[in-house]
Amino acid sequence: MRQAIHNLEASKIREVANAGLGRSDVLAFWFGESDEVTPEVIRQAAIDSLQQGETFYAHNLGLPELREAVAQYMSGLHPAIEASRIAITSGGVNALMLAVQALVDAGDEVVAVTPVWPNLTAQPAILGARVRSVPLVPKAGQWTLDLDALRTTVTPATKLLIVNAPNNPTGWTLASAEQQAILDHCRQTGTWILADEVYERLYFDATPKGCAPSFLDISTPDDRLVVAHSFSKSFLMTGWRLGWLVLPPVLMDGMGKLIEFNTSCASVFTQRAGIAALAHSQEITPRVVAHLKACRDTLVPLLADIPGVQVAPARGGMYAFFKLEGFDDSLALAKRLVAEAGLGLAPGSAFAPEAQGWLRWCFASKDPQRLVQGVERLKTWLAAR
Ligand SMILES: Cc1ncc(COP(=O)(O)O)c(C=O)c1O
């Protein structure tokens, strides 16, 4: 096996979840997905497609109807985007890997803003890139970007900058002015930007379009910018494996070839479900977001009330990221919480060394009472120590 694969760290989130395997009494909030099933109208579209016998290969870049629907959906949120710049992928994680495969050679330098979902740093490492990080800085529970640190770290030697905002796990979001500063800098250094914007609709500040600031709002089609998206989060479709990329025209031919050699295409019945999701986005997504906001507003004040907890309300995403005073090893802490409190959280150290001592709590819970019960378990466990 290649050394880069040997060097990959096993998922610390899985390590904690495995410790709770087979225990039905554990309240689990460790994975980044809602416990609510995909809306019926989306499931029905897939059923209809299968009933009609759509069981064959499709175009590498996706069904033209879906690419058009994505382009229209994105053009409603951002300046107009042509369908010819959209590639349909088998999930957000596949979109990200394809982008990295298209841009990064072994030995290239890649910079990622961290803490971040570990797949984003593992993917370039798999390809043999050298991954450096620009750590966000926690201030009273809120994580912030030091733009000067980013400008110092990203140099003409940097092939790719990876930014995920709204961020998993911290809930950090980027302001448009910060995105402009990053784009200006990367234009100067000739660095590509891979913007993971899968949580753009899960944004809790009131905005006219219900969407976080995006690099697409400030860039031109020819910028060295690739934006990754997913149906998983805003449409409750994690198990479907459907996502998309917005690419500059110069990458489209190559992307078609890359998809051929990875998955060849996303399955057609899944793409039909994607078309239905977009057709109903104005009902589905605002409901999902309003519910998530209520979940956040249930969980965060309860956590903040616990002595020794440092937490700030996430502006986007589906996670509360918090620090418990007196605990420096988050993996050990998360395992103890499973074993002794029946509470399943993800350890901060899964996302970056600087998040050691932090825990991630996915608040996408259909029944917010589960969150209240989880906090009770945490408080009882802390009191008994
Ligand atoms: C930041 C981020 N990007 C991308 C993804 C990929 O999502 P999916 O592969 O389900 O589309 C996730 C999933 O948790 C994520 O947290």
mmCIF file of C-alpha atoms and ligand atoms in Angstrom:
data_model
loop_
_atom_site.group_PDB
_atom_site.id
_atom_site.type_symbol
_atom_site.label_atom_id
_atom_site.label_comp_id
_atom_site.label_asym_id
_atom_site.label_seq_id
_atom_site.Cartn_x
_atom_site.Cartn_y
_atom_site.Cartn_z
ATOM 1 C CA MET A 1 0.000 0.000 0.000
ATOM 2 C CA ARG A 2 1.184 3.550 -0.627
ATOM 3 C CA GLN A 3 2.815 5.307 2.319
ATOM 4 C CA ALA A 4 0.240 8.132 2.114
ATOM 5 C CA ILE A 5 -2.504 5.612 2.841
ATOM 6 C CA HIS A 6 -0.585 4.042 5.727
ATOM 7 C CA ASN A 7 -0.202 7.519 7.175
ATOM 8 C CA LEU A 8 -3.946 8.280 7.160
ATOM 9 C CA GLU A 9 -5.401 8.589 10.640
ATOM 10 C CA ALA A 10 -8.431 6.420 11.368
ATOM 11 C CA SER A 11 -11.527 8.495 12.107
ATOM 12 C CA LYS A 12 -11.623 9.525 15.759
ATOM 13 C CA ILE A 13 -15.372 10.058 15.454
ATOM 14 C CA ARG A 14 -15.748 6.419 14.395
ATOM 15 C CA GLU A 15 -13.487 5.410 17.276
ATOM 16 C CA VAL A 16 -15.894 7.016 19.742
ATOM 17 C CA ALA A 17 -18.971 5.663 17.927
ATOM 18 C CA ASN A 18 -17.472 2.155 17.930
ATOM 19 C CA ALA A 19 -17.140 2.409 21.712
ATOM 20 C CA GLY A 20 -20.937 2.775 21.821
ATOM 21 C CA LEU A 21 -21.763 0.079 19.254
ATOM 22 C CA GLY A 22 -24.646 -2.150 20.269
ATOM 23 C CA ARG A 23 -25.696 0.169 23.099
ATOM 24 C CA SER A 24 -29.254 1.354 22.501
ATOM 25 C CA ASP A 25 -29.118 3.489 25.652
ATOM 26 C CA VAL A 26 -26.588 5.948 24.173
ATOM 27 C CA LEU A 27 -27.951 9.299 22.986
ATOM 28 C CA ALA A 28 -25.790 9.784 19.893
ATOM 29 C CA PHE A 29 -24.975 13.197 18.450
ATOM 30 C CA TRP A 30 -21.581 12.266 16.966
ATOM 31 C CA PHE A 31 -22.316 12.125 13.230
ATOM 32 C CA GLY A 32 -23.135 15.119 11.044
ATOM 33 C CA GLU A 33 -26.601 14.221 9.897
ATOM 34 C CA SER A 34 -30.203 14.796 10.818
ATOM 35 C CA ASP A 35 -32.203 11.894 12.226
ATOM 36 C CA GLU A 36 -35.129 12.954 10.017
ATOM 37 C CA VAL A 37 -35.926 10.910 6.897
ATOM 38 C CA THR A 38 -35.728 12.477 3.391
ATOM 39 C CA PRO A 39 -38.987 14.293 2.433
ATOM 40 C CA GLU A 40 -41.544 12.065 0.737
ATOM 41 C CA VAL A 41 -41.683 14.039 -2.515
ATOM 42 C CA ILE A 42 -37.963 13.378 -3.047
ATOM 43 C CA ARG A 43 -38.206 9.669 -2.243
ATOM 44 C CA GLN A 44 -41.193 9.348 -4.603
ATOM 45 C CA ALA A 45 -39.219 10.824 -7.514
ATOM 46 C CA ALA A 46 -36.583 8.086 -7.095
ATOM 47 C CA ILE A 47 -39.266 5.398 -6.886
ATOM 48 C CA ASP A 48 -40.920 6.705 -10.073
ATOM 49 C CA SER A 49 -37.589 6.725 -11.881
ATOM 50 C CA LEU A 50 -36.883 3.112 -10.928
ATOM 51 C CA GLN A 51 -40.417 2.079 -11.885
ATOM 52 C CA GLN A 52 -39.811 3.610 -15.290
ATOM 53 C CA GLY A 53 -36.710 1.493 -15.721
ATOM 54 C CA GLU A 54 -34.085 4.245 -15.408
ATOM 55 C CA THR A 55 -31.370 1.808 -14.411
ATOM 56 C CA PHE A 56 -28.654 2.711 -16.947
ATOM 57 C CA TYR A 57 -25.426 4.759 -17.106
ATOM 58 C CA ALA A 58 -25.822 8.498 -17.560
ATOM 59 C CA HIS A 59 -23.662 11.382 -18.812
ATOM 60 C CA ASN A 60 -20.434 11.844 -16.812
ATOM 61 C CA LEU A 61 -21.298 15.410 -15.807
ATOM 62 C CA GLY A 62 -24.885 14.591 -14.870
ATOM 63 C CA LEU A 63 -28.360 14.630 -16.437
ATOM 64 C CA PRO A 64 -28.758 17.847 -18.450
ATOM 65 C CA GLU A 65 -32.080 18.475 -16.620
ATOM 66 C CA LEU A 66 -30.374 18.295 -13.227
ATOM 67 C CA ARG A 67 -27.430 20.459 -14.287
ATOM 68 C CA GLU A 68 -29.954 23.021 -15.552
ATOM 69 C CA ALA A 69 -31.985 22.821 -12.317
ATOM 70 C CA VAL A 70 -28.838 23.263 -10.208
ATOM 71 C CA ALA A 71 -27.750 26.238 -12.328
ATOM 72 C CA GLN A 72 -31.155 27.881 -11.877
ATOM 73 C CA TYR A 73 -31.174 27.176 -8.141
ATOM 74 C CA MET A 74 -27.657 28.584 -7.741
ATOM 75 C CA SER A 75 -28.489 31.589 -9.935
ATOM 76 C CA GLY A 76 -31.356 32.362 -7.545
ATOM 77 C CA LEU A 77 -28.861 32.588 -4.687
ATOM 78 C CA HIS A 78 -25.827 34.070 -6.460
ATOM 79 C CA PRO A 79 -24.975 35.916 -9.675
ATOM 80 C CA ALA A 80 -26.060 33.859 -12.720
ATOM 81 C CA ILE A 81 -24.274 30.522 -13.161
ATOM 82 C CA GLU A 82 -24.414 28.601 -16.455
ATOM 83 C CA ALA A 83 -25.384 24.913 -16.456
ATOM 84 C CA SER A 84 -22.213 24.267 -18.464
ATOM 85 C CA ARG A 85 -20.193 25.023 -15.282
ATOM 86 C CA ILE A 86 -22.000 22.421 -13.153
ATOM 87 C CA ALA A 87 -20.766 18.845 -12.617
ATOM 88 C CA ILE A 88 -23.056 16.435 -10.748
ATOM 89 C CA THR A 89 -21.173 14.185 -8.326
ATOM 90 C CA SER A 90 -21.860 11.184 -6.101
ATOM 91 C CA GLY A 91 -22.053 13.235 -2.893
ATOM 92 C CA GLY A 92 -20.241 16.247 -1.509
ATOM 93 C CA VAL A 93 -17.238 14.208 -0.430
ATOM 94 C CA ASN A 94 -16.893 12.870 -3.984
ATOM 95 C CA ALA A 95 -17.176 16.440 -5.310
ATOM 96 C CA LEU A 96 -14.327 17.498 -3.033
ATOM 97 C CA MET A 97 -12.116 14.549 -3.975
ATOM 98 C CA LEU A 98 -12.675 15.186 -7.686
ATOM 99 C CA ALA A 99 -11.731 18.834 -7.225
ATOM 100 C CA VAL A 100 -8.538 17.876 -5.407
ATOM 101 C CA GLN A 101 -7.687 15.231 -8.030
ATOM 102 C CA ALA A 102 -8.166 17.836 -10.744
ATOM 103 C CA LEU A 103 -5.845 20.366 -9.129
ATOM 104 C CA VAL A 104 -3.248 18.773 -6.872
ATOM 105 C CA ASP A 105 -0.090 16.832 -7.771
ATOM 106 C CA ALA A 106 1.989 14.753 -5.362
ATOM 107 C CA GLY A 107 4.375 17.101 -3.553
ATOM 108 C CA ASP A 108 2.160 20.184 -4.024
ATOM 109 C CA GLU A 109 1.484 22.426 -1.062
ATOM 110 C CA VAL A 110 -2.125 22.649 0.086
ATOM 111 C CA VAL A 111 -3.304 24.954 2.869
ATOM 112 C CA ALA A 112 -6.519 24.340 4.817
ATOM 113 C CA VAL A 113 -8.285 26.599 7.295
ATOM 114 C CA THR A 114 -8.757 24.453 10.431
ATOM 115 C CA PRO A 115 -10.452 23.044 12.530
ATOM 116 C CA VAL A 116 -12.213 21.339 9.678
ATOM 117 C CA TRP A 117 -14.002 18.117 8.772
ATOM 118 C CA PRO A 118 -11.070 15.666 8.495
ATOM 119 C CA ASN A 119 -11.918 14.447 4.965
ATOM 120 C CA LEU A 120 -10.886 17.836 3.613
ATOM 121 C CA THR A 121 -7.296 17.464 4.763
ATOM 122 C CA ALA A 122 -7.124 13.693 4.187
ATOM 123 C CA GLN A 123 -8.011 13.989 0.480
ATOM 124 C CA PRO A 124 -4.951 16.019 -0.605
ATOM 125 C CA ALA A 125 -2.795 13.897 1.716
ATOM 126 C CA ILE A 126 -3.996 10.765 -0.129
ATOM 127 C CA LEU A 127 -2.728 12.320 -3.350
ATOM 128 C CA GLY A 128 0.667 12.958 -1.772
ATOM 129 C CA ALA A 129 0.280 16.696 -1.193
ATOM 130 C CA ARG A 130 1.870 18.481 1.776
ATOM 131 C CA VAL A 131 -0.973 19.884 3.857
ATOM 132 C CA ARG A 132 -0.399 22.959 6.041
ATOM 133 C CA SER A 133 -2.978 24.718 8.115
ATOM 134 C CA VAL A 134 -4.182 28.179 9.043
ATOM 135 C CA PRO A 135 -5.754 27.680 12.478
ATOM 136 C CA LEU A 136 -8.837 29.674 13.411
ATOM 137 C CA VAL A 137 -8.523 31.408 16.760
ATOM 138 C CA PRO A 138 -11.137 30.827 19.502
ATOM 139 C CA LYS A 139 -12.342 33.982 21.233
ATOM 140 C CA ALA A 140 -14.938 33.400 23.993
ATOM 141 C CA GLY A 141 -16.144 30.240 22.255
ATOM 142 C CA GLN A 142 -16.383 31.943 18.827
ATOM 143 C CA TRP A 143 -13.767 30.936 16.235
ATOM 144 C CA THR A 144 -12.309 33.692 14.066
ATOM 145 C CA LEU A 145 -9.951 33.868 11.102
ATOM 146 C CA ASP A 146 -6.660 35.736 11.373
ATOM 147 C CA LEU A 147 -6.432 37.103 7.826
ATOM 148 C CA ASP A 148 -2.787 38.110 8.274
ATOM 149 C CA ALA A 149 -1.913 34.544 9.253
ATOM 150 C CA LEU A 150 -3.675 33.318 6.109
ATOM 151 C CA ARG A 151 -1.816 35.841 3.947
ATOM 152 C CA THR A 152 1.508 34.730 5.459
ATOM 153 C CA THR A 153 0.803 31.018 5.029
ATOM 154 C CA VAL A 154 -0.630 31.120 1.497
ATOM 155 C CA THR A 155 2.261 32.008 -0.826
ATOM 156 C CA PRO A 156 2.984 31.499 -4.549
ATOM 157 C CA ALA A 157 4.139 28.009 -3.490
ATOM 158 C CA THR A 158 0.573 27.151 -2.415
ATOM 159 C CA LYS A 159 -1.348 25.264 -5.088
ATOM 160 C CA LEU A 160 -4.683 25.072 -3.313
ATOM 161 C CA LEU A 161 -6.417 26.751 -0.380
ATOM 162 C CA ILE A 162 -9.278 24.798 1.177
ATOM 163 C CA VAL A 163 -11.912 26.782 3.072
ATOM 164 C CA ASN A 164 -15.081 25.367 4.587
ATOM 165 C CA ALA A 165 -17.575 27.997 5.747
ATOM 166 C CA PRO A 166 -20.116 27.687 7.300
ATOM 167 C CA ASN A 167 -17.722 25.413 9.057
ATOM 168 C CA ASN A 168 -17.912 21.902 10.351
ATOM 169 C CA PRO A 169 -17.218 21.698 13.309
ATOM 170 C CA THR A 170 -16.953 25.271 14.656
ATOM 171 C CA GLY A 171 -19.971 26.969 13.040
ATOM 172 C CA TRP A 172 -17.589 29.732 11.927
ATOM 173 C CA THR A 173 -18.760 31.634 8.845
ATOM 174 C CA LEU A 174 -16.913 33.996 6.535
ATOM 175 C CA ALA A 175 -18.026 37.582 5.942
ATOM 176 C CA SER A 176 -18.092 38.705 2.328
ATOM 177 C CA ALA A 177 -15.278 41.203 2.994
ATOM 178 C CA GLU A 178 -13.095 38.375 4.323
ATOM 179 C CA GLN A 179 -13.867 36.288 1.236
ATOM 180 C CA GLN A 180 -12.873 39.267 -0.915
ATOM 181 C CA ALA A 181 -9.575 39.599 0.970
ATOM 182 C CA ILE A 182 -8.866 35.868 0.514
ATOM 183 C CA LEU A 183 -9.768 35.968 -3.181
ATOM 184 C CA ASP A 184 -7.598 39.071 -3.760
ATOM 185 C CA HIS A 185 -4.671 37.386 -2.056
ATOM 186 C CA CYS A 186 -5.082 34.108 -3.965
ATOM 187 C CA ARG A 187 -5.328 36.002 -7.259
ATOM 188 C CA GLN A 188 -1.914 37.475 -6.429
ATOM 189 C CA THR A 189 -0.302 34.183 -5.415
ATOM 190 C CA GLY A 190 -1.944 32.184 -8.228
ATOM 191 C CA THR A 191 -3.491 29.819 -5.670
ATOM 192 C CA TRP A 192 -6.672 27.865 -6.405
ATOM 193 C CA ILE A 193 -9.488 28.102 -3.845
ATOM 194 C CA LEU A 194 -11.632 25.073 -3.042
ATOM 195 C CA ALA A 195 -14.640 26.471 -1.189
ATOM 196 C CA ASP A 196 -16.678 23.825 0.601
ATOM 197 C CA GLU A 197 -20.041 25.565 0.850
ATOM 198 C CA VAL A 198 -22.224 22.524 1.558
ATOM 199 C CA TYR A 199 -23.723 24.339 4.574
ATOM 200 C CA GLU A 200 -24.454 27.612 2.754
ATOM 201 C CA ARG A 201 -28.233 27.282 3.245
ATOM 202 C CA LEU A 202 -27.906 26.246 6.892
ATOM 203 C CA TYR A 203 -27.296 29.852 7.887
ATOM 204 C CA PHE A 204 -29.087 31.413 10.822
ATOM 205 C CA ASP A 205 -28.608 35.164 10.293
ATOM 206 C CA ALA A 206 -31.569 36.741 8.517
ATOM 207 C CA THR A 207 -30.601 37.392 4.882
ATOM 208 C CA PRO A 208 -32.794 38.184 1.855
ATOM 209 C CA LYS A 209 -31.939 34.871 0.159
ATOM 210 C CA GLY A 210 -31.419 32.594 3.183
ATOM 211 C CA CYS A 211 -27.827 31.867 2.304
ATOM 212 C CA ALA A 212 -24.364 32.411 3.790
ATOM 213 C CA PRO A 213 -21.902 34.674 1.943
ATOM 214 C CA SER A 214 -20.314 32.729 -0.918
ATOM 215 C CA PHE A 215 -17.158 33.064 -2.972
ATOM 216 C CA LEU A 216 -19.514 32.851 -5.956
ATOM 217 C CA ASP A 217 -20.935 36.279 -5.032
ATOM 218 C CA ILE A 218 -17.622 38.063 -5.537
ATOM 219 C CA SER A 219 -15.761 36.049 -8.186
ATOM 220 C CA THR A 220 -15.817 35.816 -11.967
ATOM 221 C CA PRO A 221 -16.305 32.506 -13.834
ATOM 222 C CA ASP A 222 -12.616 32.467 -14.784
ATOM 223 C CA ASP A 223 -11.248 32.810 -11.258
ATOM 224 C CA ARG A 224 -9.263 29.863 -9.901
ATOM 225 C CA LEU A 225 -12.242 28.858 -7.764
ATOM 226 C CA VAL A 226 -14.070 25.565 -7.329
ATOM 227 C CA VAL A 227 -17.166 25.420 -5.109
ATOM 228 C CA ALA A 228 -18.390 22.109 -3.674
ATOM 229 C CA HIS A 229 -22.022 21.432 -2.798
ATOM 230 C CA SER A 230 -24.210 18.638 -1.564
ATOM 231 C CA PHE A 231 -27.847 17.589 -1.375
ATOM 232 C CA SER A 232 -27.118 15.924 1.981
ATOM 233 C CA LYS A 233 -27.664 18.726 4.437
ATOM 234 C CA SER A 234 -30.273 21.171 3.081
ATOM 235 C CA PHE A 235 -32.502 18.386 1.688
ATOM 236 C CA LEU A 236 -31.960 15.675 4.341
ATOM 237 C CA MET A 237 -30.366 13.368 1.751
ATOM 238 C CA THR A 238 -27.158 12.104 3.391
ATOM 239 C CA GLY A 239 -27.643 8.481 2.290
ATOM 240 C CA TRP A 240 -28.318 9.313 -1.346
ATOM 241 C CA ARG A 241 -24.791 10.394 -2.237
ATOM 242 C CA LEU A 242 -25.542 13.353 -4.476
ATOM 243 C CA GLY A 243 -23.652 16.627 -4.792
ATOM 244 C CA TRP A 244 -22.267 19.050 -7.336
ATOM 245 C CA LEU A 245 -19.345 21.253 -8.244
ATOM 246 C CA VAL A 246 -19.349 24.750 -9.681
ATOM 247 C CA LEU A 247 -16.242 24.978 -11.853
ATOM 248 C CA PRO A 248 -14.516 27.457 -14.128
ATOM 249 C CA PRO A 249 -15.017 26.582 -17.839
ATOM 250 C CA VAL A 250 -11.360 25.600 -18.169
ATOM 251 C CA LEU A 251 -11.838 22.573 -15.872
ATOM 252 C CA MET A 252 -15.013 21.143 -17.433
ATOM 253 C CA ASP A 253 -13.505 18.760 -19.995
ATOM 254 C CA GLY A 254 -11.047 17.360 -17.497
ATOM 255 C CA MET A 255 -13.772 16.967 -14.888
ATOM 256 C CA GLY A 256 -15.864 14.862 -17.272
ATOM 257 C CA LYS A 257 -12.878 12.539 -17.764
ATOM 258 C CA LEU A 258 -12.141 12.362 -14.030
ATOM 259 C CA ILE A 259 -15.734 11.426 -13.215
ATOM 260 C CA GLU A 260 -15.581 8.698 -15.880
ATOM 261 C CA PHE A 261 -12.617 7.125 -14.077
ATOM 262 C CA ASN A 262 -14.037 7.566 -10.555
ATOM 263 C CA THR A 263 -17.744 6.726 -10.559
ATOM 264 C CA SER A 264 -18.637 7.267 -14.264
ATOM 265 C CA CYS A 265 -21.811 9.084 -13.195
ATOM 266 C CA ALA A 266 -24.232 9.580 -10.323
ATOM 267 C CA SER A 267 -27.089 7.059 -10.516
ATOM 268 C CA VAL A 268 -30.056 8.291 -12.521
ATOM 269 C CA PHE A 269 -32.796 7.636 -9.956
ATOM 270 C CA THR A 270 -30.776 9.612 -7.410
ATOM 271 C CA GLN A 271 -30.433 12.472 -9.869
ATOM 272 C CA ARG A 272 -34.214 12.407 -10.417
ATOM 273 C CA ALA A 273 -34.577 12.739 -6.643
ATOM 274 C CA GLY A 274 -32.216 15.721 -6.820
ATOM 275 C CA ILE A 275 -34.417 17.383 -9.452
ATOM 276 C CA ALA A 276 -37.442 16.929 -7.164
ATOM 277 C CA ALA A 277 -35.502 18.313 -4.191
ATOM 278 C CA LEU A 278 -34.599 21.478 -6.096
ATOM 279 C CA ALA A 279 -38.155 21.862 -7.424
ATOM 280 C CA HIS A 280 -39.363 21.866 -3.791
ATOM 281 C CA SER A 281 -36.425 23.702 -2.240
ATOM 282 C CA GLN A 282 -38.546 26.689 -1.269
ATOM 283 C CA GLU A 283 -40.680 24.531 1.006
ATOM 284 C CA ILE A 284 -38.059 22.063 2.225
ATOM 285 C CA THR A 285 -34.953 24.103 3.006
ATOM 286 C CA PRO A 286 -36.534 26.967 5.013
ATOM 287 C CA ARG A 287 -38.324 24.353 7.138
ATOM 288 C CA VAL A 288 -35.077 22.431 7.723
ATOM 289 C CA VAL A 289 -33.234 25.636 8.634
ATOM 290 C CA ALA A 290 -35.969 26.941 10.967
ATOM 291 C CA HIS A 291 -35.961 23.613 12.768
ATOM 292 C CA LEU A 292 -32.160 23.576 13.049
ATOM 293 C CA LYS A 293 -32.198 27.121 14.421
ATOM 294 C CA ALA A 294 -34.715 26.058 17.063
ATOM 295 C CA CYS A 295 -32.453 23.105 17.905
ATOM 296 C CA ARG A 296 -29.429 25.386 18.200
ATOM 297 C CA ASP A 297 -31.388 27.792 20.388
ATOM 298 C CA THR A 298 -32.468 24.915 22.617
ATOM 299 C CA LEU A 299 -29.015 23.403 23.019
ATOM 300 C CA VAL A 300 -26.565 26.301 23.195
ATOM 301 C CA PRO A 301 -28.099 28.225 26.146
ATOM 302 C CA LEU A 302 -28.347 24.968 28.132
ATOM 303 C CA LEU A 303 -24.686 24.220 27.454
ATOM 304 C CA ALA A 304 -23.664 27.797 28.206
ATOM 305 C CA ASP A 305 -25.353 27.520 31.626
ATOM 306 C CA ILE A 306 -23.056 24.686 32.676
ATOM 307 C CA PRO A 307 -20.147 26.051 34.731
ATOM 308 C CA GLY A 308 -16.854 25.626 32.865
ATOM 309 C CA VAL A 309 -18.388 25.385 29.390
ATOM 310 C CA GLN A 310 -17.163 27.730 26.655
ATOM 311 C CA VAL A 311 -19.623 27.899 23.754
ATOM 312 C CA ALA A 312 -21.027 30.426 21.300
ATOM 313 C CA PRO A 313 -24.063 29.993 19.060
ATOM 314 C CA ALA A 314 -23.012 28.771 15.611
ATOM 315 C CA ARG A 315 -24.010 31.180 12.832
ATOM 316 C CA GLY A 316 -24.279 28.319 10.381
ATOM 317 C CA GLY A 317 -24.101 24.546 10.027
ATOM 318 C CA MET A 318 -25.556 21.995 12.427
ATOM 319 C CA TYR A 319 -23.039 21.811 15.251
ATOM 320 C CA ALA A 320 -22.418 23.218 18.698
ATOM 321 C CA PHE A 321 -18.669 23.211 19.321
ATOM 322 C CA PHE A 322 -17.788 23.670 22.957
ATOM 323 C CA LYS A 323 -14.940 23.381 25.425
ATOM 324 C CA LEU A 324 -15.227 21.828 28.848
ATOM 325 C CA GLU A 325 -12.802 23.353 31.316
ATOM 326 C CA GLY A 326 -10.464 20.854 32.930
ATOM 327 C CA PHE A 327 -10.412 18.331 30.063
ATOM 328 C CA ASP A 328 -7.500 18.440 27.661
ATOM 329 C CA ASP A 329 -7.881 15.128 25.856
ATOM 330 C CA SER A 330 -11.118 15.269 23.870
ATOM 331 C CA LEU A 331 -10.895 11.698 22.557
ATOM 332 C CA ALA A 332 -10.589 10.296 26.084
ATOM 333 C CA LEU A 333 -13.377 12.611 27.254
ATOM 334 C CA ALA A 334 -15.720 11.601 24.407
ATOM 335 C CA LYS A 335 -15.096 7.907 25.151
ATOM 336 C CA ARG A 336 -15.780 8.416 28.855
ATOM 337 C CA LEU A 337 -19.021 10.252 28.055
ATOM 338 C CA VAL A 338 -20.177 7.277 25.998
ATOM 339 C CA ALA A 339 -19.201 4.727 28.620
ATOM 340 C CA GLU A 340 -20.236 6.597 31.763
ATOM 341 C CA ALA A 341 -22.991 9.022 30.686
ATOM 342 C CA GLY A 342 -24.530 7.340 27.622
ATOM 343 C CA LEU A 343 -23.836 10.498 25.614
ATOM 344 C CA GLY A 344 -22.255 10.317 22.134
ATOM 345 C CA LEU A 345 -20.298 13.380 20.987
ATOM 346 C CA ALA A 346 -17.457 13.852 18.486
ATOM 347 C CA PRO A 347 -14.007 14.731 19.879
ATOM 348 C CA GLY A 348 -12.602 18.132 18.817
ATOM 349 C CA SER A 349 -9.202 16.573 18.152
ATOM 350 C CA ALA A 350 -10.759 14.808 15.125
ATOM 351 C CA PHE A 351 -10.839 18.201 13.413
ATOM 352 C CA ALA A 352 -7.448 19.742 14.296
ATOM 353 C CA PRO A 353 -4.821 19.613 17.049
ATOM 354 C CA GLU A 354 -5.839 23.112 18.167
ATOM 355 C CA ALA A 355 -9.349 21.801 18.936
ATOM 356 C CA GLN A 356 -8.021 19.435 21.586
ATOM 357 C CA GLY A 357 -10.300 19.720 24.629
ATOM 358 C CA TRP A 358 -13.338 20.658 22.498
ATOM 359 C CA LEU A 359 -16.372 18.542 21.654
ATOM 360 C CA ARG A 360 -18.761 18.670 18.701
ATOM 361 C CA TRP A 361 -22.463 18.141 19.222
ATOM 362 C CA CYS A 362 -24.634 17.726 16.115
ATOM 363 C CA PHE A 363 -27.927 19.394 17.008
ATOM 364 C CA ALA A 364 -29.874 18.186 13.919
ATOM 365 C CA SER A 365 -32.364 16.320 16.034
ATOM 366 C CA LYS A 366 -35.938 15.781 14.880
ATOM 367 C CA ASP A 367 -37.047 15.896 18.507
ATOM 368 C CA PRO A 368 -35.299 18.761 20.357
ATOM 369 C CA GLN A 369 -36.169 17.021 23.659
ATOM 370 C CA ARG A 370 -33.327 14.586 22.860
ATOM 371 C CA LEU A 371 -30.950 17.559 23.119
ATOM 372 C CA VAL A 372 -32.379 18.500 26.518
ATOM 373 C CA GLN A 373 -31.963 14.902 27.707
ATOM 374 C CA GLY A 374 -28.385 14.887 26.423
ATOM 375 C CA VAL A 375 -27.531 18.019 28.401
ATOM 376 C CA GLU A 376 -29.089 16.472 31.515
ATOM 377 C CA ARG A 377 -26.804 13.456 31.071
ATOM 378 C CA LEU A 378 -23.781 15.714 30.732
ATOM 379 C CA LYS A 379 -24.718 17.690 33.857
ATOM 380 C CA THR A 380 -25.355 14.547 35.889
ATOM 381 C CA TRP A 381 -22.019 13.106 34.814
ATOM 382 C CA LEU A 382 -20.148 16.306 35.667
ATOM 383 C CA ALA A 383 -21.860 16.532 39.077
ATOM 384 C CA ALA A 384 -20.845 12.960 39.933
ATOM 385 C CA ARG A 385 -17.159 13.550 39.232
HETATM 386 C C1 LIG B 1 -17.815 20.282 5.598
HETATM 387 C C2 LIG B 1 -18.407 19.142 4.863
HETATM 388 N N1 LIG B 1 -18.211 19.062 3.542
HETATM 389 C C3 LIG B 1 -18.721 18.062 2.815
HETATM 390 C C4 LIG B 1 -19.472 17.076 3.416
HETATM 391 C C5 LIG B 1 -19.942 15.987 2.510
HETATM 392 O O1 LIG B 1 -21.239 15.639 2.574
HETATM 393 P P1 LIG B 1 -21.826 14.512 1.619
HETATM 394 O O2 LIG B 1 -20.705 13.670 1.129
HETATM 395 O O3 LIG B 1 -22.796 13.769 2.463
HETATM 396 O O4 LIG B 1 -22.481 15.235 0.505
HETATM 397 C C6 LIG B 1 -19.685 17.101 4.792
HETATM 398 C C7 LIG B 1 -20.427 16.035 5.481
HETATM 399 O O5 LIG B 1 -20.491 15.940 6.679
HETATM 400 C C8 LIG B 1 -19.139 18.174 5.530
HETATM 401 O O6 LIG B 1 -19.325 18.281 6.856
#
